[in-house]
Amino acid sequence: MDEPHPYSPASLELPGFVPLQMSREFILGIFTTFTLVIFAGGYSLTGRFKTLRKVDRVLVCWWLFTGLIHFFLEGYFVFTPDFYKLNPTNYFAEVWKEYGKGDSRYPARDTTIVLIEGITAVVEGPAALLAVYAILKNKPYSHSLQLATSLGQLYGDTLYFATVYFIKEELSAPGPIYFWGYFVFMNMIWIIVPLLVACRSWGYISTAFESSQKQKSKGANKKKK
Amino acid sequence: MDEPHPYSPASLELPGFVPLQMSREFILGIFTTFTLVIFAGGYSLTGRFKTLRKVDRVLVCWWLFTGLIHFFLEGYFVFTPDFYKLNPTNYFAEVWKEYGKGDSRYPARDTTIVLIEGITAVVEGPAALLAVYAILKNKPYSHSLQLATSLGQLYGDTLYFATVYFIKEELSAPGPIYFWGYFVFMNMIWIIVPLLVACRSWGYISTAFESSQKQKSKGANKKKK
């Protein structure tokens, strides 16, 4: 007989399911440690770049953090359809088995989820990592890249939340941590931060155009004289 | 008994379906006329804006064309779930009844389609119309807006094409015009044009930053002297 799974709805069939082997505390602990290392280490190391402002240094950390998650963790999900069957299992598989308690469409491999995650892993992952380089080197495409990548994250996450309103079944396992913690809180991060980053880059782009337009009209005035 | 519908698969149930009342030639003729009027009229009228280059005038027409389609035509689809039951019918309902022959997920009201069309109608429609104004008035946010809107169109259309690979049923009615004409050709326009517009705006943004960086370093050099 198949092992019972912890996901909702209970009617979901997952033949060959291998139960979680790591505790929730261990899985979340590793993730929290990774987050702290990236932000503390990244912020500290970028202090060497004297031209970077504090907010740019935080953004370097954000893009590194989100880029690694998109590319490796979400990429793993996209390209490992049988992650919940693996035995022995690994940390990435355990993360997705645990996250599935917040949204069973992950183990159930819902088409829209796989597609959104696919675009996120393959397009936005590398784009986010390129944004790290672009900020450090103050590239002229830095703000276009940050705007484009943030809007991509926002599109995907909006769609992710919106699809739920069309589904009548309960997708989260019982317990507030799964719905409010995993499903709402974790995903709200990728709504709020991209919105802030997109607005900031939008503002910088407008300022750059205003200053280059002023320069042009100054040039034109000089010629007239 | 229910009227038989022209969509694929034949097993799709559409209770209350009202057959098309306009001919395919009439529906496509009106659409072609609308396209020609927008592009010919828009290009001619924008000739009054002496600062606009030819490519900007074509882009004003494109954004007006795509904005009106997103907002009114796609908006109609999103907010009229029973368009295929309407009697008497109207032009917009007839367009969607006809387009459904290329992709039966429209009358079937597939969740992902409704969501993509919803974002397109509510976000990208007004954004595209704002881009018309932004280009005409040479606003400093013109290229951010064009980049953002184009990438939104590209995301939606990529997802639209990609979902098909997960569906085993035939979604287009028999006949090359439905698959190649409606499904492939019509949607490819919203892949190719947004890609070109996004690349162009990206280039302009980079140039604006390069010129404002040069200006800053000039300013800094002057101070040193």
Short mmCIF file of C-alpha atoms in Angstrom, two decimals:
data_model
loop_
_atom_site.label_atom_id
_atom_site.label_comp_id
_atom_site.label_asym_id
_atom_site.label_seq_id
_atom_site.Cartn_x
_atom_site.Cartn_y
_atom_site.Cartn_z
CA MET A 1 0.00 0.00 0.00
CA ASP A 2 1.11 3.57 -0.65
CA GLU A 3 2.41 5.68 2.22
CA PRO A 4 -0.19 8.25 3.32
CA HIS A 5 0.84 11.84 2.44
CA PRO A 6 0.38 14.97 4.58
CA TYR A 7 -1.14 17.12 1.80
CA SER A 8 -4.60 18.54 1.32
CA PRO A 9 -6.93 17.36 -0.19
CA ALA A 10 -6.46 13.85 1.20
CA SER A 11 -7.94 12.46 -2.03
CA LEU A 12 -4.81 13.57 -3.92
CA GLU A 13 -3.05 10.48 -5.26
CA LEU A 14 0.75 10.40 -5.02
CA PRO A 15 1.86 6.86 -5.85
CA GLY A 16 5.35 6.10 -4.53
CA PHE A 17 5.34 8.97 -2.00
CA VAL A 18 8.32 8.80 0.39
CA PRO A 19 7.58 10.54 3.73
CA LEU A 20 9.69 13.48 4.89
CA GLN A 21 12.94 12.46 6.54
CA MET A 22 14.01 15.85 7.91
CA SER A 23 12.09 17.73 10.58
CA ARG A 24 10.31 20.97 9.79
CA GLU A 25 12.64 22.78 12.22
CA PHE A 26 15.74 21.47 10.41
CA ILE A 27 14.40 22.41 6.95
CA LEU A 28 13.39 25.92 8.03
CA GLY A 29 16.58 26.29 10.09
CA ILE A 30 18.81 25.64 7.07
CA PHE A 31 16.74 28.07 5.00
CA THR A 32 16.94 30.79 7.67
CA THR A 33 20.70 30.27 8.03
CA PHE A 34 21.13 30.54 4.25
CA THR A 35 19.13 33.80 4.27
CA LEU A 36 21.17 35.29 7.12
CA VAL A 37 24.50 34.28 5.56
CA ILE A 38 23.58 35.83 2.21
CA PHE A 39 22.35 39.11 3.72
CA ALA A 40 25.00 39.50 6.46
CA GLY A 41 27.87 38.24 4.28
CA GLY A 42 26.73 40.10 1.18
CA TYR A 43 26.20 43.38 3.02
CA SER A 44 29.56 43.12 4.73
CA LEU A 45 31.54 42.16 1.58
CA THR A 46 29.94 44.87 -0.59
CA GLY A 47 31.31 47.46 1.87
CA ARG A 48 34.48 47.30 -0.23
CA PHE A 49 32.65 48.92 -3.15
CA LYS A 50 32.96 52.54 -2.05
CA THR A 51 30.61 53.90 -4.73
CA LEU A 52 27.69 51.72 -3.57
CA ARG A 53 25.09 53.22 -1.29
CA LYS A 54 23.60 51.21 1.57
CA VAL A 55 20.37 50.51 -0.30
CA ASP A 56 22.37 49.20 -3.29
CA ARG A 57 24.28 46.89 -0.99
CA VAL A 58 20.99 45.51 0.40
CA LEU A 59 19.75 45.09 -3.17
CA VAL A 60 22.87 43.11 -4.10
CA CYS A 61 21.99 40.75 -1.24
CA TRP A 62 18.33 40.56 -2.34
CA TRP A 63 19.20 39.72 -5.95
CA LEU A 64 21.75 37.12 -4.87
CA PHE A 65 19.22 35.59 -2.44
CA THR A 66 16.30 35.53 -4.87
CA GLY A 67 18.49 34.52 -7.84
CA LEU A 68 19.93 31.48 -6.03
CA ILE A 69 16.44 30.44 -4.89
CA HIS A 70 14.96 30.85 -8.39
CA PHE A 71 17.78 29.09 -10.18
CA PHE A 72 18.64 26.23 -7.84
CA LEU A 73 15.64 25.61 -5.56
CA GLU A 74 12.81 26.41 -7.99
CA GLY A 75 14.86 25.00 -10.88
CA TYR A 76 15.15 21.74 -8.92
CA PHE A 77 11.36 21.59 -8.57
CA VAL A 78 10.78 22.26 -12.28
CA PHE A 79 13.20 19.59 -13.48
CA THR A 80 12.50 16.93 -10.83
CA PRO A 81 8.88 15.83 -11.31
CA ASP A 82 9.39 12.82 -9.02
CA PHE A 83 10.92 14.73 -6.08
CA TYR A 84 8.34 13.33 -3.66
CA LYS A 85 9.28 9.75 -4.58
CA LEU A 86 13.04 10.06 -4.05
CA ASN A 87 14.67 7.64 -1.63
CA PRO A 88 17.20 8.52 -0.28
CA THR A 89 15.92 12.05 -0.37
CA ASN A 90 17.93 15.32 -0.39
CA TYR A 91 17.51 18.79 1.09
CA PHE A 92 15.89 20.35 -2.01
CA ALA A 93 13.37 17.50 -2.26
CA GLU A 94 12.62 17.87 1.46
CA VAL A 95 11.99 21.62 1.05
CA TRP A 96 9.40 20.95 -1.65
CA LYS A 97 7.82 18.11 0.30
CA GLU A 98 7.49 20.47 3.26
CA TYR A 99 6.28 23.43 1.17
CA GLY A 100 3.66 21.16 -0.42
CA LYS A 101 1.83 21.28 2.90
CA GLY A 102 1.16 24.94 2.13
CA ASP A 103 0.19 24.26 -1.48
CA SER A 104 -0.48 20.72 -2.68
CA ARG A 105 -0.30 21.81 -6.31
CA TYR A 106 3.48 21.38 -5.98
CA PRO A 107 3.48 17.60 -5.40
CA ALA A 108 0.35 17.36 -7.62
CA ARG A 109 2.35 19.10 -10.37
CA ASP A 110 -0.34 21.52 -11.48
CA THR A 111 0.40 22.76 -15.02
CA THR A 112 0.17 26.48 -14.26
CA ILE A 113 2.47 26.13 -11.23
CA VAL A 114 5.08 24.23 -13.24
CA LEU A 115 4.97 26.88 -15.99
CA ILE A 116 5.25 29.84 -13.63
CA GLU A 117 8.10 28.12 -11.76
CA GLY A 118 9.72 27.25 -15.10
CA ILE A 119 9.78 30.88 -16.26
CA THR A 120 10.96 31.96 -12.79
CA ALA A 121 13.82 29.43 -12.69
CA VAL A 122 15.02 29.73 -16.27
CA VAL A 123 14.47 33.45 -16.99
CA GLU A 124 14.30 35.30 -13.68
CA GLY A 125 16.95 33.22 -11.87
CA PRO A 126 19.81 34.12 -14.24
CA ALA A 127 18.40 37.67 -14.62
CA ALA A 128 18.51 38.16 -10.84
CA LEU A 129 22.10 36.93 -10.65
CA LEU A 130 23.04 39.26 -13.52
CA ALA A 131 21.48 42.11 -11.50
CA VAL A 132 24.05 41.44 -8.74
CA TYR A 133 26.84 42.01 -11.27
CA ALA A 134 25.05 45.00 -12.84
CA ILE A 135 24.71 46.81 -9.50
CA LEU A 136 28.29 46.07 -8.42
CA LYS A 137 29.66 47.34 -11.74
CA ASN A 138 27.12 50.21 -12.04
CA LYS A 139 26.11 49.07 -15.53
CA PRO A 140 23.84 51.35 -17.59
CA TYR A 141 21.30 48.50 -17.94
CA SER A 142 21.15 47.92 -14.17
CA HIS A 143 17.75 49.58 -13.64
CA SER A 144 16.13 48.14 -16.79
CA LEU A 145 17.20 44.70 -15.61
CA GLN A 146 15.94 45.25 -12.08
CA LEU A 147 12.64 46.67 -13.35
CA ALA A 148 12.15 43.83 -15.85
CA THR A 149 13.04 41.06 -13.39
CA SER A 150 10.90 42.52 -10.60
CA LEU A 151 7.90 42.81 -12.91
CA GLY A 152 8.41 39.22 -14.01
CA GLN A 153 8.39 38.10 -10.36
CA LEU A 154 5.31 40.21 -9.74
CA TYR A 155 3.46 38.78 -12.75
CA GLY A 156 4.23 35.20 -11.72
CA ASP A 157 3.32 35.70 -8.08
CA THR A 158 0.10 37.58 -8.90
CA LEU A 159 -0.93 34.71 -11.15
CA TYR A 160 0.08 32.27 -8.42
CA PHE A 161 -2.18 33.92 -5.86
CA ALA A 162 -4.99 34.55 -8.36
CA THR A 163 -5.28 30.92 -9.47
CA VAL A 164 -6.27 29.96 -5.94
CA TYR A 165 -9.56 31.87 -6.22
CA PHE A 166 -10.63 29.52 -8.99
CA ILE A 167 -9.95 26.39 -6.98
CA LYS A 168 -12.64 25.16 -4.64
CA GLU A 169 -10.60 22.54 -2.80
CA GLU A 170 -8.47 23.33 0.24
CA LEU A 171 -4.85 23.30 -0.94
CA SER A 172 -3.18 23.87 2.46
CA ALA A 173 -2.83 21.22 5.14
CA PRO A 174 -4.59 22.07 8.45
CA GLY A 175 -2.63 24.40 10.74
CA PRO A 176 -2.01 28.16 10.40
CA ILE A 177 1.70 27.78 9.56
CA TYR A 178 0.90 26.09 6.25
CA PHE A 179 -1.65 28.56 4.92
CA TRP A 180 -0.53 31.81 6.59
CA GLY A 181 3.16 30.98 6.92
CA TYR A 182 4.09 29.10 3.77
CA PHE A 183 1.41 30.13 1.30
CA VAL A 184 0.64 33.74 2.27
CA PHE A 185 3.76 35.07 4.05
CA MET A 186 6.48 33.48 1.90
CA ASN A 187 4.81 34.52 -1.34
CA MET A 188 3.92 38.02 -0.15
CA ILE A 189 7.67 38.69 0.11
CA TRP A 190 7.85 38.26 -3.68
CA ILE A 191 4.97 40.71 -4.15
CA ILE A 192 6.18 43.45 -1.80
CA VAL A 193 9.92 43.49 -2.54
CA PRO A 194 9.58 43.38 -6.35
CA LEU A 195 6.98 46.17 -6.15
CA LEU A 196 9.40 48.36 -4.15
CA VAL A 197 12.38 47.53 -6.38
CA ALA A 198 10.37 48.13 -9.57
CA CYS A 199 9.14 51.53 -8.33
CA ARG A 200 12.67 52.54 -7.31
CA SER A 201 14.21 51.58 -10.67
CA TRP A 202 11.31 53.24 -12.53
CA GLY A 203 12.10 56.45 -10.64
CA TYR A 204 15.81 56.28 -11.46
CA ILE A 205 15.08 55.71 -15.14
CA SER A 206 12.78 58.75 -15.25
CA THR A 207 15.46 60.86 -13.55
CA ALA A 208 18.06 59.71 -16.07
CA PHE A 209 15.80 60.73 -18.97
CA GLU A 210 15.01 64.08 -17.37
CA SER A 211 18.70 64.83 -16.94
CA SER A 212 19.58 63.72 -20.48
CA GLN A 213 16.70 65.82 -21.87
CA LYS A 214 17.95 68.87 -19.95
CA GLN A 215 21.43 68.27 -21.32
CA LYS A 216 20.07 68.10 -24.87
CA SER A 217 18.08 71.32 -24.50
CA LYS A 218 21.18 73.04 -23.00
CA GLY A 219 23.18 71.85 -26.04
CA ALA A 220 20.47 73.17 -28.37
CA ASN A 221 20.46 76.56 -26.56
CA LYS A 222 24.25 76.86 -26.84
CA LYS A 223 24.06 76.23 -30.58
CA LYS A 224 21.38 78.94 -30.96
CA LYS A 225 23.66 81.47 -29.22
CA MET B 1 -31.42 19.62 -27.41
CA ASP B 2 -28.39 21.91 -27.33
CA GLU B 3 -27.10 23.43 -30.55
CA PRO B 4 -23.93 21.66 -31.75
CA HIS B 5 -20.83 23.89 -31.45
CA PRO B 6 -17.95 24.17 -33.93
CA TYR B 7 -15.16 23.79 -31.33
CA SER B 8 -12.62 21.05 -30.73
CA PRO B 9 -12.81 18.68 -28.85
CA ALA B 10 -16.41 17.83 -29.83
CA SER B 11 -16.90 16.42 -26.31
CA LEU B 12 -16.72 19.98 -24.87
CA GLU B 13 -20.08 20.80 -23.31
CA LEU B 14 -21.43 24.32 -23.87
CA PRO B 15 -25.06 24.33 -22.71
CA GLY B 16 -27.01 27.20 -24.22
CA PHE B 17 -24.58 27.77 -27.09
CA VAL B 18 -25.96 30.20 -29.69
CA PRO B 19 -24.40 29.63 -33.13
CA LEU B 20 -22.46 32.39 -34.88
CA GLN B 21 -24.63 34.89 -36.67
CA MET B 22 -21.95 36.81 -38.56
CA SER B 23 -19.80 35.25 -41.28
CA ARG B 24 -16.07 34.71 -40.75
CA GLU B 25 -15.40 37.16 -43.61
CA PHE B 26 -17.48 39.87 -41.95
CA ILE B 27 -15.81 39.39 -38.52
CA LEU B 28 -12.28 39.42 -39.95
CA GLY B 29 -13.19 42.26 -42.33
CA ILE B 30 -14.26 44.54 -39.48
CA PHE B 31 -11.10 43.66 -37.54
CA THR B 32 -8.87 44.36 -40.56
CA THR B 33 -10.64 47.67 -41.19
CA PHE B 34 -10.16 48.67 -37.55
CA THR B 35 -6.43 47.81 -37.81
CA LEU B 36 -5.99 49.83 -41.01
CA VAL B 37 -7.90 52.83 -39.65
CA ILE B 38 -5.81 52.91 -36.46
CA PHE B 39 -2.47 52.61 -38.25
CA ALA B 40 -3.23 54.84 -41.25
CA GLY B 41 -5.17 57.41 -39.20
CA GLY B 42 -2.73 57.35 -36.27
CA TYR B 43 0.34 57.66 -38.49
CA SER B 44 -1.19 60.51 -40.45
CA LEU B 45 -2.44 62.47 -37.40
CA THR B 46 0.83 62.14 -35.46
CA GLY B 47 2.57 63.91 -38.36
CA ARG B 48 1.58 67.12 -36.54
CA PHE B 49 3.99 66.29 -33.72
CA LYS B 50 7.16 67.61 -35.29
CA THR B 51 9.48 66.17 -32.63
CA LEU B 52 8.30 62.59 -33.22
CA ARG B 53 10.36 60.33 -35.42
CA LYS B 54 8.68 57.91 -37.85
CA VAL B 55 9.28 54.91 -35.61
CA ASP B 56 7.66 56.74 -32.67
CA ARG B 57 4.63 57.51 -34.82
CA VAL B 58 4.32 53.81 -35.71
CA LEU B 59 4.66 52.96 -32.01
CA VAL B 60 1.86 55.38 -31.09
CA CYS B 61 -0.34 53.44 -33.54
CA TRP B 62 0.80 50.08 -32.10
CA TRP B 63 0.07 51.08 -28.50
CA LEU B 64 -3.32 52.51 -29.46
CA PHE B 65 -4.15 49.35 -31.43
CA THR B 66 -3.00 46.89 -28.75
CA GLY B 67 -4.41 49.01 -25.89
CA LEU B 68 -7.91 49.16 -27.41
CA ILE B 69 -7.83 45.40 -28.09
CA HIS B 70 -6.63 44.60 -24.55
CA PHE B 71 -9.05 46.91 -22.80
CA PHE B 72 -12.24 46.51 -24.82
CA LEU B 73 -12.04 43.22 -26.71
CA GLU B 74 -10.12 41.13 -24.15
CA GLY B 75 -11.85 42.97 -21.31
CA TYR B 76 -15.19 41.96 -22.85
CA PHE B 77 -14.11 38.31 -22.82
CA VAL B 78 -12.94 38.45 -19.20
CA PHE B 79 -16.13 40.04 -17.87
CA THR B 80 -18.66 38.18 -20.09
CA PRO B 81 -18.45 34.50 -19.13
CA ASP B 82 -21.64 33.72 -21.05
CA PHE B 83 -20.63 35.39 -24.34
CA TYR B 84 -21.33 32.20 -26.30
CA LYS B 85 -24.93 32.05 -25.00
CA LEU B 86 -25.94 35.61 -25.90
CA ASN B 87 -28.97 36.05 -28.12
CA PRO B 88 -29.09 38.52 -29.81
CA THR B 89 -25.34 38.46 -30.07
CA ASN B 90 -22.95 41.39 -30.67
CA TYR B 91 -19.69 41.92 -32.56
CA PHE B 92 -17.40 41.29 -29.55
CA ALA B 93 -19.21 38.04 -28.68
CA GLU B 94 -18.98 36.98 -32.33
CA VAL B 95 -15.22 37.65 -32.38
CA TRP B 96 -14.71 35.35 -29.39
CA LYS B 97 -17.05 32.71 -30.79
CA GLU B 98 -15.01 32.77 -33.99
CA TYR B 99 -11.63 32.84 -32.20
CA GLY B 100 -12.74 29.87 -30.09
CA LYS B 101 -12.35 27.76 -33.22
CA GLY B 102 -8.61 28.39 -32.90
CA ASP B 103 -8.58 27.74 -29.14
CA SER B 104 -11.57 26.15 -27.44
CA ARG B 105 -10.26 27.14 -24.00
CA TYR B 106 -11.95 30.50 -24.62
CA PRO B 107 -15.55 29.23 -24.69
CA ALA B 108 -14.53 26.49 -22.18
CA ARG B 109 -13.30 29.30 -19.88
CA ASP B 110 -10.02 27.69 -18.86
CA THR B 111 -8.76 29.24 -15.59
CA THR B 112 -5.27 30.11 -16.82
CA ILE B 113 -6.65 31.75 -19.98
CA VAL B 114 -9.11 33.87 -17.98
CA LEU B 115 -6.33 34.98 -15.61
CA ILE B 116 -3.86 35.87 -18.36
CA GLU B 117 -6.59 37.74 -20.23
CA GLY B 118 -7.63 39.42 -16.97
CA ILE B 119 -4.13 40.79 -16.31
CA THR B 120 -3.85 41.79 -19.98
CA ALA B 121 -7.16 43.65 -20.02
CA VAL B 122 -6.96 45.34 -16.61
CA VAL B 123 -3.21 46.11 -16.36
CA GLU B 124 -1.74 46.10 -19.85
CA GLY B 125 -4.73 47.69 -21.59
CA PRO B 126 -4.61 50.98 -19.65
CA ALA B 127 -0.77 50.83 -19.61
CA ALA B 128 -0.70 50.58 -23.41
CA LEU B 129 -3.07 53.54 -23.76
CA LEU B 130 -0.92 55.53 -21.34
CA ALA B 131 2.08 54.72 -23.55
CA VAL B 132 0.33 56.56 -26.43
CA TYR B 133 0.20 59.69 -24.26
CA ALA B 134 3.74 59.16 -22.94
CA ILE B 135 5.24 58.97 -26.44
CA LEU B 136 3.25 61.96 -27.75
CA LYS B 137 4.29 64.09 -24.76
CA ASN B 138 7.87 62.68 -24.62
CA LYS B 139 7.46 61.80 -20.93
CA PRO B 140 10.56 60.67 -18.98
CA TYR B 141 8.74 57.43 -18.04
CA SER B 142 7.90 56.61 -21.66
CA HIS B 143 10.53 53.88 -22.09
CA SER B 144 10.00 52.32 -18.63
CA LEU B 145 6.31 52.07 -19.45
CA GLN B 146 6.92 50.60 -22.90
CA LEU B 147 9.47 48.12 -21.51
CA ALA B 148 7.19 47.08 -18.63
CA THR B 149 4.06 46.72 -20.79
CA SER B 150 5.89 44.82 -23.53
CA LEU B 151 7.37 42.38 -21.02
CA GLY B 152 3.92 41.86 -19.50
CA GLN B 153 2.54 41.02 -22.95
CA LEU B 154 5.49 38.71 -23.56
CA TYR B 155 5.03 36.91 -20.22
CA GLY B 156 1.32 36.37 -20.82
CA ASP B 157 1.75 35.20 -24.41
CA THR B 158 4.66 32.87 -23.55
CA LEU B 159 2.52 31.28 -20.85
CA TYR B 160 -0.37 31.10 -23.33
CA PHE B 161 1.69 29.16 -25.86
CA ALA B 162 3.46 27.07 -23.21
CA THR B 163 0.25 25.77 -21.61
CA VAL B 164 -0.66 24.09 -24.89
CA TYR B 165 2.25 21.65 -24.56
CA PHE B 166 0.68 20.25 -21.42
CA ILE B 167 -2.69 19.63 -23.06
CA LYS B 168 -3.15 16.40 -24.98
CA GLU B 169 -6.46 17.24 -26.63
CA GLU B 170 -6.74 19.09 -29.93
CA LEU B 171 -7.85 22.64 -29.10
CA SER B 172 -8.20 23.95 -32.67
CA ALA B 173 -11.05 23.08 -35.00
CA PRO B 174 -10.00 21.27 -38.23
CA GLY B 175 -8.66 23.55 -40.97
CA PRO B 176 -5.32 25.37 -41.19
CA ILE B 177 -6.82 28.83 -40.65
CA TYR B 178 -7.82 27.98 -37.07
CA PHE B 179 -4.53 26.56 -35.84
CA TRP B 180 -2.03 28.43 -38.03
CA GLY B 181 -4.05 31.58 -38.61
CA TYR B 182 -5.83 32.26 -35.33
CA PHE B 183 -3.73 30.40 -32.77
CA VAL B 184 -0.18 30.70 -34.13
CA PHE B 185 -0.16 33.82 -36.35
CA MET B 186 -2.34 36.14 -34.26
CA ASN B 187 -0.49 35.32 -31.05
CA MET B 188 2.96 35.45 -32.61
CA ILE B 189 2.34 39.15 -33.30
CA TRP B 190 2.23 39.68 -29.52
CA ILE B 191 5.53 37.82 -29.12
CA ILE B 192 7.49 39.52 -31.91
CA VAL B 193 6.35 43.14 -31.54
CA PRO B 194 6.73 43.28 -27.70
CA LEU B 195 10.20 41.71 -28.04
CA LEU B 196 11.26 44.41 -30.52
CA VAL B 197 9.70 47.24 -28.48
CA ALA B 198 11.23 45.97 -25.23
CA CYS B 199 14.72 45.72 -26.79
CA ARG B 200 14.40 49.23 -28.24
CA SER B 201 13.30 50.81 -24.94
CA TRP B 202 15.99 48.86 -23.06
CA GLY B 203 18.58 50.38 -25.42
CA TYR B 204 17.26 53.91 -24.95
CA ILE B 205 17.33 53.51 -21.15
CA SER B 206 20.94 52.34 -21.23
CA THR B 207 21.89 55.30 -23.42
CA ALA B 208 20.17 57.72 -21.03
CA PHE B 209 22.17 56.30 -18.10
CA GLU B 210 25.42 56.41 -20.04
CA SER B 211 24.86 60.06 -20.90
CA SER B 212 23.86 60.99 -17.33
CA GLN B 213 26.92 59.13 -15.97
CA LYS B 214 29.19 61.03 -18.38
CA GLN B 215 27.59 64.28 -17.27
CA LYS B 216 28.23 63.41 -13.62
CA SER B 217 31.87 62.51 -14.21
CA LYS B 218 32.32 65.75 -16.20
CA GLY B 219 30.86 67.65 -13.26
CA ALA B 220 33.21 65.84 -10.87
CA ASN B 221 36.24 66.61 -13.09
CA LYS B 222 35.34 70.31 -13.22
CA LYS B 223 35.18 70.42 -9.43
CA LYS B 224 38.63 68.81 -9.18
CA LYS B 225 40.11 71.46 -11.51
#
